[in-house]
Coordinates of C-alpha atoms and ligand atoms in Angstrom, one line a residue:
X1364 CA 188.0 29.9 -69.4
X1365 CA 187.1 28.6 -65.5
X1366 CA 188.4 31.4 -63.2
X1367 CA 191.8 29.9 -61.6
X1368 CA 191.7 29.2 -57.9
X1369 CA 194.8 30.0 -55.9
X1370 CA 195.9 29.2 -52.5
X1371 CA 198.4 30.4 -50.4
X1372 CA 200.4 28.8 -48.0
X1373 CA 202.2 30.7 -45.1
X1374 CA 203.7 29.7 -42.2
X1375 CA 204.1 30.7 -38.5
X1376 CA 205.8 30.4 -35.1
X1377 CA 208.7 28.4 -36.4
X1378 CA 210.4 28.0 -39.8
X1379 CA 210.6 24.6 -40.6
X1380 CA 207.3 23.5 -40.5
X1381 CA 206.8 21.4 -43.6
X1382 CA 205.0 24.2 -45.8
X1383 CA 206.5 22.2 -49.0
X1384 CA 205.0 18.7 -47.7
X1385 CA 201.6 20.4 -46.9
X1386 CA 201.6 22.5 -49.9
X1387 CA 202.7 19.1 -51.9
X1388 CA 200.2 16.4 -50.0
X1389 CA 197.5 19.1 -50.5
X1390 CA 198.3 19.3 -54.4
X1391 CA 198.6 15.7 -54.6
X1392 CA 195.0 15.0 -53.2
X1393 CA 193.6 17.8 -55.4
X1394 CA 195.4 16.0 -58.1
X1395 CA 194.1 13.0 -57.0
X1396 CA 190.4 13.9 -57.2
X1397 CA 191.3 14.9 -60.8
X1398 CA 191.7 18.7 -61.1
X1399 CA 194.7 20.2 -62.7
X1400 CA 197.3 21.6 -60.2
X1401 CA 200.6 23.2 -60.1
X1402 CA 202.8 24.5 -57.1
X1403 CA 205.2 27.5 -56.7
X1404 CA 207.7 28.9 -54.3
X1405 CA 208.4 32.5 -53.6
X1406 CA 210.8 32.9 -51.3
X1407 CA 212.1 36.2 -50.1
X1408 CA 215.4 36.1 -50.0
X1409 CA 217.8 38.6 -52.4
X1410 CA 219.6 36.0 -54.6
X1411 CA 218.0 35.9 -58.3
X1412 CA 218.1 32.3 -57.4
X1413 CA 219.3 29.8 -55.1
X1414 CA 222.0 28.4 -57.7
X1415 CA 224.7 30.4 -56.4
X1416 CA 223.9 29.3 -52.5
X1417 CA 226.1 27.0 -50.5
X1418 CA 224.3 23.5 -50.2
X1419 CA 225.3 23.5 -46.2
X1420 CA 222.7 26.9 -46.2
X1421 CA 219.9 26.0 -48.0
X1422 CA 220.2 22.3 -48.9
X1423 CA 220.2 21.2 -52.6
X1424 CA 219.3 23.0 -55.8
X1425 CA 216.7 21.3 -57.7
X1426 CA 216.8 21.5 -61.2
X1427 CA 213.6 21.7 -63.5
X1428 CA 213.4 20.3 -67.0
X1429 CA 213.9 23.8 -68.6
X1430 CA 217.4 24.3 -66.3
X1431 CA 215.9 26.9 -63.7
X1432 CA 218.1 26.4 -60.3
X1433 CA 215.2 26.4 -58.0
X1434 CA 214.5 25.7 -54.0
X1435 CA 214.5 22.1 -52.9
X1436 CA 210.9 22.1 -52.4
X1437 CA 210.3 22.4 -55.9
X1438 CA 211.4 18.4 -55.8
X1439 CA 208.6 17.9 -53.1
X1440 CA 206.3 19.2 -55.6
X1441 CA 207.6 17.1 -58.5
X1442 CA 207.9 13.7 -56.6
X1443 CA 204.4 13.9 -55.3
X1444 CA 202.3 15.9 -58.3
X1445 CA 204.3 13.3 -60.8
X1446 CA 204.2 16.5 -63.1
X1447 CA 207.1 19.1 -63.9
X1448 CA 207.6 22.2 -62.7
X1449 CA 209.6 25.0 -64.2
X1450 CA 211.9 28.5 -63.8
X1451 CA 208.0 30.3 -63.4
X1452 CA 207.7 28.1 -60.1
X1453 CA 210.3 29.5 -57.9
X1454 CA 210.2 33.5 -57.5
X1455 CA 212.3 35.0 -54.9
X1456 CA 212.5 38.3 -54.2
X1457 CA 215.9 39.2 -56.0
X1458 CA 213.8 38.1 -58.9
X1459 CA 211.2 40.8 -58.4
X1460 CA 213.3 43.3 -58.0
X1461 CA 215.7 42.4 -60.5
X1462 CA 212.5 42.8 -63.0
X1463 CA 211.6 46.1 -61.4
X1464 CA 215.2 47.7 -61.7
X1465 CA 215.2 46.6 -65.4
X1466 CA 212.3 47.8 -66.1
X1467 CA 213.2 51.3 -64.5
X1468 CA 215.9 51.2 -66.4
X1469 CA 213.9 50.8 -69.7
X1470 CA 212.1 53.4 -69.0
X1471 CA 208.9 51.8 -68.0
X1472 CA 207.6 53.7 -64.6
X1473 CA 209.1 57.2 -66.3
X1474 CA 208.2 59.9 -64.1
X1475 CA 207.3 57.6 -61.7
X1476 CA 208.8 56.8 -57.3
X1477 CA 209.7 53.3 -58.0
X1478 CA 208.1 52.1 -54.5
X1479 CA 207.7 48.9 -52.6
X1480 CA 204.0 49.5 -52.7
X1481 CA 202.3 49.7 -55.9
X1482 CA 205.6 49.0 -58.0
X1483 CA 207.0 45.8 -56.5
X1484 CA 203.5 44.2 -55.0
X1485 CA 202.6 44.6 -58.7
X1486 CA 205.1 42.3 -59.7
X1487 CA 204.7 40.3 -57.2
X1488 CA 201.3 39.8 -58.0
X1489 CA 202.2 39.4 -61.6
X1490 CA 204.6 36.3 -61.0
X1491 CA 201.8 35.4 -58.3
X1492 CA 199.3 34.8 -61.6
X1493 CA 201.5 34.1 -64.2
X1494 CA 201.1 30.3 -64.6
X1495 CA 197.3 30.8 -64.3
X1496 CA 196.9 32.7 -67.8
X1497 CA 197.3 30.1 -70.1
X1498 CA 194.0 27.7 -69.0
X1499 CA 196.9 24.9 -68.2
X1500 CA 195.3 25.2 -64.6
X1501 CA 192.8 24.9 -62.4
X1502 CA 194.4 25.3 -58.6
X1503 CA 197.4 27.0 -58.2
X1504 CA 199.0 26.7 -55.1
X1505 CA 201.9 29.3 -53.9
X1506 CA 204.2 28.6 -50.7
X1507 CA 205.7 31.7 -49.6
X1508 CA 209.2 30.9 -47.8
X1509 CA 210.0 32.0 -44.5
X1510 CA 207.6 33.0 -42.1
X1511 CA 204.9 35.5 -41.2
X1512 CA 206.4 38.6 -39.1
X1513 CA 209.8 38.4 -40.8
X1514 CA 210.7 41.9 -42.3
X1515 CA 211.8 40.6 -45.6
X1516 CA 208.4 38.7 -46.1
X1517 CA 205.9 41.8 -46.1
X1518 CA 206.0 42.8 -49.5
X1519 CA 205.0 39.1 -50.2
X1520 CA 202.0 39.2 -47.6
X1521 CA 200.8 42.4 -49.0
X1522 CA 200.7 41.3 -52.4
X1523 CA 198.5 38.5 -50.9
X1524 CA 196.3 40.7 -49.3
X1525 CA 195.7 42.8 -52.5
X1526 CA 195.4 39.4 -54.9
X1527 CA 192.6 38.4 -52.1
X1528 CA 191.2 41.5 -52.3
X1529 CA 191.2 41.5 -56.4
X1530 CA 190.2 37.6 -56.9
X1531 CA 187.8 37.6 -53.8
X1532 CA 187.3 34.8 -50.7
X1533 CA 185.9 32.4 -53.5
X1534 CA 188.8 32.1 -55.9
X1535 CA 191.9 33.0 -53.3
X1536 CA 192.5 31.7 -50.1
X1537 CA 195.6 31.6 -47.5
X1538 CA 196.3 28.0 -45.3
X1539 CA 198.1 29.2 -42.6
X1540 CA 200.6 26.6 -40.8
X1541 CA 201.6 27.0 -37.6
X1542 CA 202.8 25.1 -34.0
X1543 CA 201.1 24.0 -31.5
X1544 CA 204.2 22.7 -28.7
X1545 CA 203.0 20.6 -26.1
X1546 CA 204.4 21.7 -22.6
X1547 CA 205.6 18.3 -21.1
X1548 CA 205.7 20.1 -17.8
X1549 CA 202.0 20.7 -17.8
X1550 CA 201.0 18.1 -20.0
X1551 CA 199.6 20.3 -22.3
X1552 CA 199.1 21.8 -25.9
X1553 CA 199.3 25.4 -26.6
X1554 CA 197.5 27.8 -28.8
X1555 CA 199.2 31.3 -27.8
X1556 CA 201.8 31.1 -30.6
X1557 CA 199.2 30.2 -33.0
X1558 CA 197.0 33.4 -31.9
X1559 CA 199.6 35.7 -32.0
X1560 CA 201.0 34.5 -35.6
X1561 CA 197.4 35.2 -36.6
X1562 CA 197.2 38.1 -35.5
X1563 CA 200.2 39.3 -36.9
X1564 CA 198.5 38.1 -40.4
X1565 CA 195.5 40.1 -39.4
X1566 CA 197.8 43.4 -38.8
X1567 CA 198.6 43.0 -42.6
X1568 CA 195.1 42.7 -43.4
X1569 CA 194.4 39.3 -43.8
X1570 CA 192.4 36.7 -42.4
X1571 CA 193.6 33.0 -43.1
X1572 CA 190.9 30.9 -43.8
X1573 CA 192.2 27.3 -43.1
X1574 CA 194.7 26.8 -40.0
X1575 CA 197.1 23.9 -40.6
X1576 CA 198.7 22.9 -36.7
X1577 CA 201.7 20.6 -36.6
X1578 CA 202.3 19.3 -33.9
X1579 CA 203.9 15.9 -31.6
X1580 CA 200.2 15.2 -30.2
X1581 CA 197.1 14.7 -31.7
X1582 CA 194.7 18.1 -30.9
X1583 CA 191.5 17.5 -29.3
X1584 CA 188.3 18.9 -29.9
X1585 CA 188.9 21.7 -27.3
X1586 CA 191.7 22.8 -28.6
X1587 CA 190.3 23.0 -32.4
X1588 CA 187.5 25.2 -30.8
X1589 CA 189.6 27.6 -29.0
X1590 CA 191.7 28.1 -32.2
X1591 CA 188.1 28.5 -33.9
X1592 CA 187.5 31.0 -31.8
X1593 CA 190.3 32.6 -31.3
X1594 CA 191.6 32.9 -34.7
X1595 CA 188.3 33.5 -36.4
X1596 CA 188.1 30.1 -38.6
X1597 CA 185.2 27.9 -38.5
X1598 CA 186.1 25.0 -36.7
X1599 CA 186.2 22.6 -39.6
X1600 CA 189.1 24.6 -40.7
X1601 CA 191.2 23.9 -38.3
X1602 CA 193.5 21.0 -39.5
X1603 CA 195.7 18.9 -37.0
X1604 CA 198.8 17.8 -38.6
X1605 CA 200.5 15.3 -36.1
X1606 CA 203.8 14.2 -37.0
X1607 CA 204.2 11.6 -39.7
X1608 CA 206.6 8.4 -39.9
X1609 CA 207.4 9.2 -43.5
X1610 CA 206.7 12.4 -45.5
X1611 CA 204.6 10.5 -47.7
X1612 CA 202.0 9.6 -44.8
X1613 CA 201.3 13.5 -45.1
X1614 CA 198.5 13.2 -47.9
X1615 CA 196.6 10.6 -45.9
X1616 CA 196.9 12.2 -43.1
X1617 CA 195.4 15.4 -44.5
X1618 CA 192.6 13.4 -46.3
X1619 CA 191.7 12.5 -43.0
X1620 CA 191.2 16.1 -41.9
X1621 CA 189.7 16.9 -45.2
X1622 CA 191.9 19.8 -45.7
X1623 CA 191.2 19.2 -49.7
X1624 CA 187.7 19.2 -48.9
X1625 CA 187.8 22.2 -47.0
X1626 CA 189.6 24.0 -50.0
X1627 CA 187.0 23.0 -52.3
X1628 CA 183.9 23.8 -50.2
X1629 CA 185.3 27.4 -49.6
X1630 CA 186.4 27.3 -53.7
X1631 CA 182.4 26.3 -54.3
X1632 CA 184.0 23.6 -56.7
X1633 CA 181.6 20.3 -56.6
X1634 CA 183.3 17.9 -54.2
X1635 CA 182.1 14.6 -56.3
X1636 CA 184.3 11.1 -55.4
X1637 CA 187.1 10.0 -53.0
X1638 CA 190.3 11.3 -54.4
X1639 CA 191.8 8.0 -56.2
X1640 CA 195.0 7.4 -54.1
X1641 CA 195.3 3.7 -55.2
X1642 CA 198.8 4.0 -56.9
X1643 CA 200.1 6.1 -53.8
X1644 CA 198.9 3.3 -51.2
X1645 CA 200.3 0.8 -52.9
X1646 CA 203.7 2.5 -52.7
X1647 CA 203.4 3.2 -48.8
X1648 CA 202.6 -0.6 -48.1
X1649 CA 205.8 -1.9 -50.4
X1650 CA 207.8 0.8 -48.0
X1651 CA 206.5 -0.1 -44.6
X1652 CA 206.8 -4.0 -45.2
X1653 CA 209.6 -4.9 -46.7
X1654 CA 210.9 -7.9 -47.2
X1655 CA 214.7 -7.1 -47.0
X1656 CA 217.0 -4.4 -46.3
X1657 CA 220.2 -3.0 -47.6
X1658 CA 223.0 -0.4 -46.6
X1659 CA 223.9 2.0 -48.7
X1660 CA 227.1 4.4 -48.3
X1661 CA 226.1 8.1 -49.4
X1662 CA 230.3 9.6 -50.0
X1663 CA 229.8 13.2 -50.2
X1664 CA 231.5 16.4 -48.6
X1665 CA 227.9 18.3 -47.6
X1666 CA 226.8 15.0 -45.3
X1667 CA 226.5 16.8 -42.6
X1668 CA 222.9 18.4 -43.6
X1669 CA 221.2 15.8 -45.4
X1670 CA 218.5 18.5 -47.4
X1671 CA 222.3 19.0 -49.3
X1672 CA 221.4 15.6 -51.0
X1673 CA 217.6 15.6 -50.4
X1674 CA 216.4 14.1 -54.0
X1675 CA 219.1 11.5 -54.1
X1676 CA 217.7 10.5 -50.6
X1677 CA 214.1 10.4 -51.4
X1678 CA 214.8 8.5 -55.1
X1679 CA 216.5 5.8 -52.6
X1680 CA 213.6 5.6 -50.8
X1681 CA 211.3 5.2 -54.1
X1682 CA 213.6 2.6 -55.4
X1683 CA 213.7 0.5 -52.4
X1684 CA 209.7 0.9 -52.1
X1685 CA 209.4 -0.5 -55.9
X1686 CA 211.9 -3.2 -54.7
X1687 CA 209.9 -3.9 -51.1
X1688 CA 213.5 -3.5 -49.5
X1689 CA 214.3 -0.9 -46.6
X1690 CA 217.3 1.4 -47.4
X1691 CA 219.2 2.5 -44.7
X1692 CA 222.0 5.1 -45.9
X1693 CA 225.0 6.0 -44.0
X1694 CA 226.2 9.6 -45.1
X1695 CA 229.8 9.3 -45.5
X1696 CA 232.0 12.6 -45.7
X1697 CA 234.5 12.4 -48.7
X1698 CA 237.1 14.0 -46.7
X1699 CA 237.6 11.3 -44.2
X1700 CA 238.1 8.5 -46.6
X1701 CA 241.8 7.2 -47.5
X1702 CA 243.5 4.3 -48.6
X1703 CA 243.9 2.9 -44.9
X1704 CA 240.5 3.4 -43.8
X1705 CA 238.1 2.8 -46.9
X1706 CA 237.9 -0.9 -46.2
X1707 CA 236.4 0.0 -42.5
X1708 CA 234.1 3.0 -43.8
X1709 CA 233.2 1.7 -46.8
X1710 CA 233.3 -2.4 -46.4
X1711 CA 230.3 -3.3 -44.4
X1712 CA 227.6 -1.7 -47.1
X1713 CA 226.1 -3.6 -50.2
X1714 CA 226.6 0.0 -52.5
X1715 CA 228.1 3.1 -52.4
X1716 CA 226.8 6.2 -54.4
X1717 CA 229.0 8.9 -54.7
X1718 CA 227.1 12.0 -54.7
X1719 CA 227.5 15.6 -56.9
X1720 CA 229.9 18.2 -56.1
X1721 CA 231.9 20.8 -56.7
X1722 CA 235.3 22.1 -56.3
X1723 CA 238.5 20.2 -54.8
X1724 CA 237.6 19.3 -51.3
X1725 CA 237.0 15.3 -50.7
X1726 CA 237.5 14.7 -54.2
X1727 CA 240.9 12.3 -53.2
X1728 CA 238.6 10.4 -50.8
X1729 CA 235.4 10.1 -53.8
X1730 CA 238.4 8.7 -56.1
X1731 CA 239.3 6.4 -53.5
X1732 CA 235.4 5.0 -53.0
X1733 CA 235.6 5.1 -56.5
X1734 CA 238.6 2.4 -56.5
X1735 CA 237.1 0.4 -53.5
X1736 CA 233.8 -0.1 -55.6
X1737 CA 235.6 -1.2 -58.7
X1738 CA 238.0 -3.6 -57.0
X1739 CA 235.1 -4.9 -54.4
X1740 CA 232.7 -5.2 -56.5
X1741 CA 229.9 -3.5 -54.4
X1742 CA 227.6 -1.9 -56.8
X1743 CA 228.7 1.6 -57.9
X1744 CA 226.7 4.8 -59.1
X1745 CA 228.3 8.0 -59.4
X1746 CA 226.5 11.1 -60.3
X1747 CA 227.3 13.6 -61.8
X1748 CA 231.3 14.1 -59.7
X1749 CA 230.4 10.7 -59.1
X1750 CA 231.0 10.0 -62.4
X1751 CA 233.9 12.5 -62.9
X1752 CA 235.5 10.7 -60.0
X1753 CA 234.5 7.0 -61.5
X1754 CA 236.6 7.7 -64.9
X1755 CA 239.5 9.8 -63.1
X1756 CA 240.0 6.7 -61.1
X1757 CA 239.9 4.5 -64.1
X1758 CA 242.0 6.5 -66.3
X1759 CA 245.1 6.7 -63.2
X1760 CA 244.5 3.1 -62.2
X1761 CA 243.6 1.0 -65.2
X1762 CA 244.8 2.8 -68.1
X1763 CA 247.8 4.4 -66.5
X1764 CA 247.7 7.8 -66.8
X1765 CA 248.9 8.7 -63.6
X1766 CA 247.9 12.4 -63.6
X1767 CA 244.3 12.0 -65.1
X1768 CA 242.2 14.6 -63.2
X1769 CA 239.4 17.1 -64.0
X1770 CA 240.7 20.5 -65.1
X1771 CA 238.3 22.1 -62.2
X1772 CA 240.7 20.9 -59.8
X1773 CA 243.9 20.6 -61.6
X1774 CA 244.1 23.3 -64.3
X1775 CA 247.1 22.4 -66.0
X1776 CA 246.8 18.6 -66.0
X1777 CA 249.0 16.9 -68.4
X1778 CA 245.8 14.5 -68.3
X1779 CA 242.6 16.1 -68.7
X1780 CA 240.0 13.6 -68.7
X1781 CA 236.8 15.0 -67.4
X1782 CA 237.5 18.7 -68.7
X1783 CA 235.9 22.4 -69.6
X1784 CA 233.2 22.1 -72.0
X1785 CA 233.8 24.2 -75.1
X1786 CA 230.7 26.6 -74.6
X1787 CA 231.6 27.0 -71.1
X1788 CA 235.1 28.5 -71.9
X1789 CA 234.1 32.2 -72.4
X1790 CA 231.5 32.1 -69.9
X1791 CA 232.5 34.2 -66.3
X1792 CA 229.6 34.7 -64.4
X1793 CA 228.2 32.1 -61.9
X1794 CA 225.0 32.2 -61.6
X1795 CA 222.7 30.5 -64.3
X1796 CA 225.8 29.3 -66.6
X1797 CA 225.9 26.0 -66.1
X1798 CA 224.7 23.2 -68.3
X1799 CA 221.3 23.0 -67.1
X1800 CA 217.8 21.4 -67.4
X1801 CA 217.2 18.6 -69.8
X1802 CA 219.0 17.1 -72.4
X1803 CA 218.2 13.9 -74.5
X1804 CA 220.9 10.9 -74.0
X1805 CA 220.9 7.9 -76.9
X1806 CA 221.5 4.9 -75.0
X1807 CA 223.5 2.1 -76.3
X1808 CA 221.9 -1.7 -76.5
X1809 CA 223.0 -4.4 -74.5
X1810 CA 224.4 -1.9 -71.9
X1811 CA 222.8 -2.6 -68.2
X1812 CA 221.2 1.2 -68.6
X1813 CA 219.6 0.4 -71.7
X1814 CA 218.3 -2.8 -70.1
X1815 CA 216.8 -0.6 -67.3
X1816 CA 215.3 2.4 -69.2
X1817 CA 214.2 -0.1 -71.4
X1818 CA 214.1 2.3 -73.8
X1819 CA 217.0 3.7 -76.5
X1820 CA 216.3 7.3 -76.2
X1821 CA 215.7 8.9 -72.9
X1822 CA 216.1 12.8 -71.7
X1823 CA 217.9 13.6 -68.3
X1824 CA 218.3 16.6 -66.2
X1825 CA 221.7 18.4 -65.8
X1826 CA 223.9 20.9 -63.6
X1827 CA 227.2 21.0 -64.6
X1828 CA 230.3 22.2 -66.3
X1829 CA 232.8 19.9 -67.0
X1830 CA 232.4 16.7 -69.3
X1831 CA 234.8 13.2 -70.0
X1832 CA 237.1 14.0 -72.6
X1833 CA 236.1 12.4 -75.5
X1834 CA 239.9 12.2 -76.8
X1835 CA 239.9 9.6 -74.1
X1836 CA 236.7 7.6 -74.9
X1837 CA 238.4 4.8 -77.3
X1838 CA 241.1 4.1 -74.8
X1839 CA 238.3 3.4 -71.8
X1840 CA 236.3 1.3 -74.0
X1841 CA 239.2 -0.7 -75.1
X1842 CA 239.8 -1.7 -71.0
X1843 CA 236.1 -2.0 -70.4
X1844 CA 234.3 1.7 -69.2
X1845 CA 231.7 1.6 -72.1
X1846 CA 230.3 5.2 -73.1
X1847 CA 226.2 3.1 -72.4
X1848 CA 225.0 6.9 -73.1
X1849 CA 225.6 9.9 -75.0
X1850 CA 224.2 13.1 -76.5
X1851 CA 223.0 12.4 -80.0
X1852 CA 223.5 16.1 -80.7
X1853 CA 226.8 17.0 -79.0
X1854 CA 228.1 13.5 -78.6
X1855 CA 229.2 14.4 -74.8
X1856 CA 229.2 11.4 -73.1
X1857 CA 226.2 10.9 -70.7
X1858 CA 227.1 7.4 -68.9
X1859 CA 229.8 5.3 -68.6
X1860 CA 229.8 1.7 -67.2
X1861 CA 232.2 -1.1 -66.6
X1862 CA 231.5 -4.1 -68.2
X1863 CA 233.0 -6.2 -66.4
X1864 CA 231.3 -5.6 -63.0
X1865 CA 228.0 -6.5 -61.5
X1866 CA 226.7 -3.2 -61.1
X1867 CA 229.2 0.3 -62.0
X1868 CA 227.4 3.1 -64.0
X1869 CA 228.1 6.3 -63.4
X1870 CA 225.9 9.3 -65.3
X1871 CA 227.0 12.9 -65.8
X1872 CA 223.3 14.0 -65.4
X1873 CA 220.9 13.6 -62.4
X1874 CA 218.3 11.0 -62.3
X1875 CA 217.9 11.8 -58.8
X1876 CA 215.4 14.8 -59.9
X1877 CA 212.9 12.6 -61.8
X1878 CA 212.5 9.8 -59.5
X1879 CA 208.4 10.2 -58.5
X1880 CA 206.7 8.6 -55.7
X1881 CA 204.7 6.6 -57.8
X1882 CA 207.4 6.4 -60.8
X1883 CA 210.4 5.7 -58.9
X1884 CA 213.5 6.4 -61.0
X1885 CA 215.1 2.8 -63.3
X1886 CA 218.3 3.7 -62.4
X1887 CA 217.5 4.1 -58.2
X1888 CA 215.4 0.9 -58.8
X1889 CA 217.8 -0.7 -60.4
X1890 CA 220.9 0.4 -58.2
X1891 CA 218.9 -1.4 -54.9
X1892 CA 218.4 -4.4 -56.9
X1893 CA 222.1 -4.8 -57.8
X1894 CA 222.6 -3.9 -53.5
X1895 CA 220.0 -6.6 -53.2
X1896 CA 221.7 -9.3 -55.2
X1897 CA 225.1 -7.9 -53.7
X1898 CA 224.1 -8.7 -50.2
X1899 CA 222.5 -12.5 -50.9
X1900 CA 225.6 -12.9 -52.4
X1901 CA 227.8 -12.0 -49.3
X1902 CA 225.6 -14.3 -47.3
X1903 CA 225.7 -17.5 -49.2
X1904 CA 229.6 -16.9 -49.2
X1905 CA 229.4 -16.9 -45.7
X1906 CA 227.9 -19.7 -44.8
Ligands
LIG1474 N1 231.8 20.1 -60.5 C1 231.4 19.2 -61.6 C2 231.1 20.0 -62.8 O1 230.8 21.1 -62.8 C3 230.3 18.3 -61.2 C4 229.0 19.0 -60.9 C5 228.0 18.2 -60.2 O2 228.3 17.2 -59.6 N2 226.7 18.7 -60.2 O3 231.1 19.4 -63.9

């Protein structure tokens, strides 16, 4: 078996940077020129994982196919490698020692200090490695969180320095990215920050071999060699990365600066052809010249930080790209909508997604979109609460039962329509309990889903822990909210859509967390369509 190459991606001066996007556009054009690569995440903070963290702290939770709750650049890596990721990708450093701890416990280091140094660099090096041992890949690329000089990082930068040290420069190699801020005053760029977060790698013993420099202007040749010299790197290594329209310019713009070339000359891997990017180019020139445009209401109570929502973003962009129509999305908050105002927050935009969420705030204002898409007729797609919301609404308006409600927020409902799911019931703990990862959905023919998947069987990820009610199912379907998807092996309803509307499905899993760059999600394709059709149709009744 070919020895594994890693690399290592660290960051400096700033958090904040773009590690994932680098990490991701340099995996994608390694990809690209046909070698087999996968990305992970170690971040050091103490949380087994970032499941049990506040969305307004850290963004969303992605979710991989086999239900880890991992860091939101794990979606990066997904939407631009087109491959899947899983719990082995995202390490953090309540992970490590949660494995230590258990291990003492078992008896494993008997006799032994438990130490930071050998005992948990060992583990870290062991997670470090882990994906490389079953000849699945040829690059593996890690992104260490936060940035070099942090306390909480060191254990993480030492087990880099000993991995470098074991695998040698050939086979291991650390990108450092880091600032260079131009000084409007002066009217120039500066390289201090960028010498002194080398040198603080240097104090841990190790010397980066490829300097990655973000930054508002492009850097000149001057510059590149006094970072050269400075920081020890041949000049060829040091990589300008100016700031990008769209995240997806990133890989381009790195081809230019051959970082993937750089990587494989210092790897000794034969360079051979120009990576083959065709698929990728293609889906930049349908985003940058569209043909139309459409506005998009985003209802959800974490608006206020838009990483909280990050994949549902990015699968709007990929859906408007396959439909060469610019999405703009106005982030609504939840909280703010009512009957009096949803007209005038709401009215103006040609769909309205109601986003995931959890627990009792906004949910009144997410029924009341809810309502406003259904009587409107603006095309609808909940996810996830979006859906919970959808059939709540349905169930007190429609079908009349006045206090339908999900048993998260009301316990004692007389109503119970979206409700505890049975295997949930015992469970106590939070972290890791949830319905997670993927799950196959059966699709039902002549629904508009079916239509788009084009397919009768397809497999969806999940992060939840109520379902619909299917007591209720028969009395929906009689008024016109079909069950278009459920769960050939537990029969738990997956989708529900209205019939009698242009475009109202709401699904109980995520598509938002399969839509690729160059595989842009049916349902996010087909939700801009429907805002497409929605808006001709409002201008021919105008004039
Ligand atoms: N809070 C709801 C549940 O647990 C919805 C979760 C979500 O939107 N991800 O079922």
């Amino acid at each position: 078996m070919a020895q594994v190459k890693y690399v290592f991606v660290t960051g400096g001066v700033t958090s904040s940077l773009g590690k994932g996007i680098i990490s991701a556009s340099l995996g994608k054009l390694l990809v690209a020129r046909g070698l087999r690569v996968t990305i992970q995440k170690f971040d050091p903070y103490i949380n087994i994982d970032p499941g049990t963290l506040n969305p307004y702290e850290h963004g969303e939770c992605y979710v991989t196919e086999d239900g880890a709750e991992t860091d939101l650049d794990l979606g990066h890596y997904e939407r631009f490698l087109a491959a899947n990721t899983s719990q082995k990708n995202n390490v953090t450093t309540g992970r490590i020692y949660n494995n230590v701890i258990t291990k003492e416990r078992e008896g494993e280091y008997l006799g032994k200090t438990v130490q930071v140094i050998p005992h948990i660099t060992d583990e870290i090096k062991r997670n470090f490695l882990a994906l490389g041992h079953n000849g699945d890949f040829d690059i593996i690329i890690t992104e260490i969180g936060g940035s070099v000089g942090d306390i909480e990082s060191l254990p993480f930068i030492e087990a880099i320095r000993q991995t470098k040290w074991d695998l040698g420069h050939e086979n291991c190699i650390v990108i450092h990215l880091t600032l260079i801020p131009y000084l409007k005053a002066v009217g120039e760029l500066k390289t201090k920050p960028t010498q002194h977060s080398v040198k603080r790698l240097l104090e841990s013993g190790i010397q980066p071999d490829i300097l990655v420099c973000r930054s508002e202007r492009a850097i000149n040749n001057d510059i590149r060699k006094k970072l050269a010299l400075f920081c020890n790197v041949p000049i060829n290594s040091v990589i300008s990365s100016i700031d990008a329209k769209t995240i997806y310019d990133v890989p381009l713009l790195m081809r230019k600066e051959k970082l993937d070339e750089r990587v494989m000359e210092i790897f000794q891997l034969p360079i051979g052809e120009e990576p083959d990017l065709e698929n990728w180019k293609e889906f930049l020139t349908r985003l940058k010249n569209p043909t139309k445009e459409v506005n998009i209401a985003l209802v959800g109570k974490y608006v206020e930080l838009h990483d909280a929502y990050k994949s549902i973003a990015e699968s709007l962009i990929h859906g408007g790209a396959r439909n060469e129509c610019k999405v703009n999305v106005s982030w609504v908050s939840s909280e703010e909508i009512e009957n009096e105002n949803v007209e005038e927050l709401l009215g103006g935009h040609d769909g309205i997604l109601i986003a995931p969420g959890f627990g009792e705030r906004g949910i009144e204002g997410k029924i009341t979109a809810a309502k406003y898409a259904r009587e409107t007729k603006i095309p609808f797609f909940g996810i996830c609460l979006g859906l919970q919301v959808a059939v709540i609404e349905f169930g007190r308006n429609v079908l009349g039962y006045k206090q339908a409600a999900s048993t998260e927020i009301s316990p004692n409902t007389k109503d119970p329509i979206i409700d505890l799911m049975e295997e949930q019931k015992k469970i106590t703990k939070k972290g890791g309990t949830m319905r997670l990862g993927a799950y196959s959905c059966r699709l039902k023919e002549g629904t508009k889903v079916y239509k788009l998947y084009k397919s009768e069987e397809i497999s969806e990820r999940h992060r939840h822990r109520y379902e619909f009610n299917n007591e209720y199912l028969e009395k929906f379907e009689s008024k016109g909210m079909v069950a278009a998807g459920i769960n050939p092996d537990s029969n738990l309803v997956e989708i529900m859509e209205l019939k009698s509307h242009p475009w109202y499905i709401g699904t109980q899993f995520h598509p938002e967390l399969k839509s690729r760059v160059v595989e842009p999600h049916p349902l996010f394709v087909g939700f801009v369509k429907a805002a497409v059709d929605h808006r001709i149709k409002k201008e021919k009744n105008k004039s």
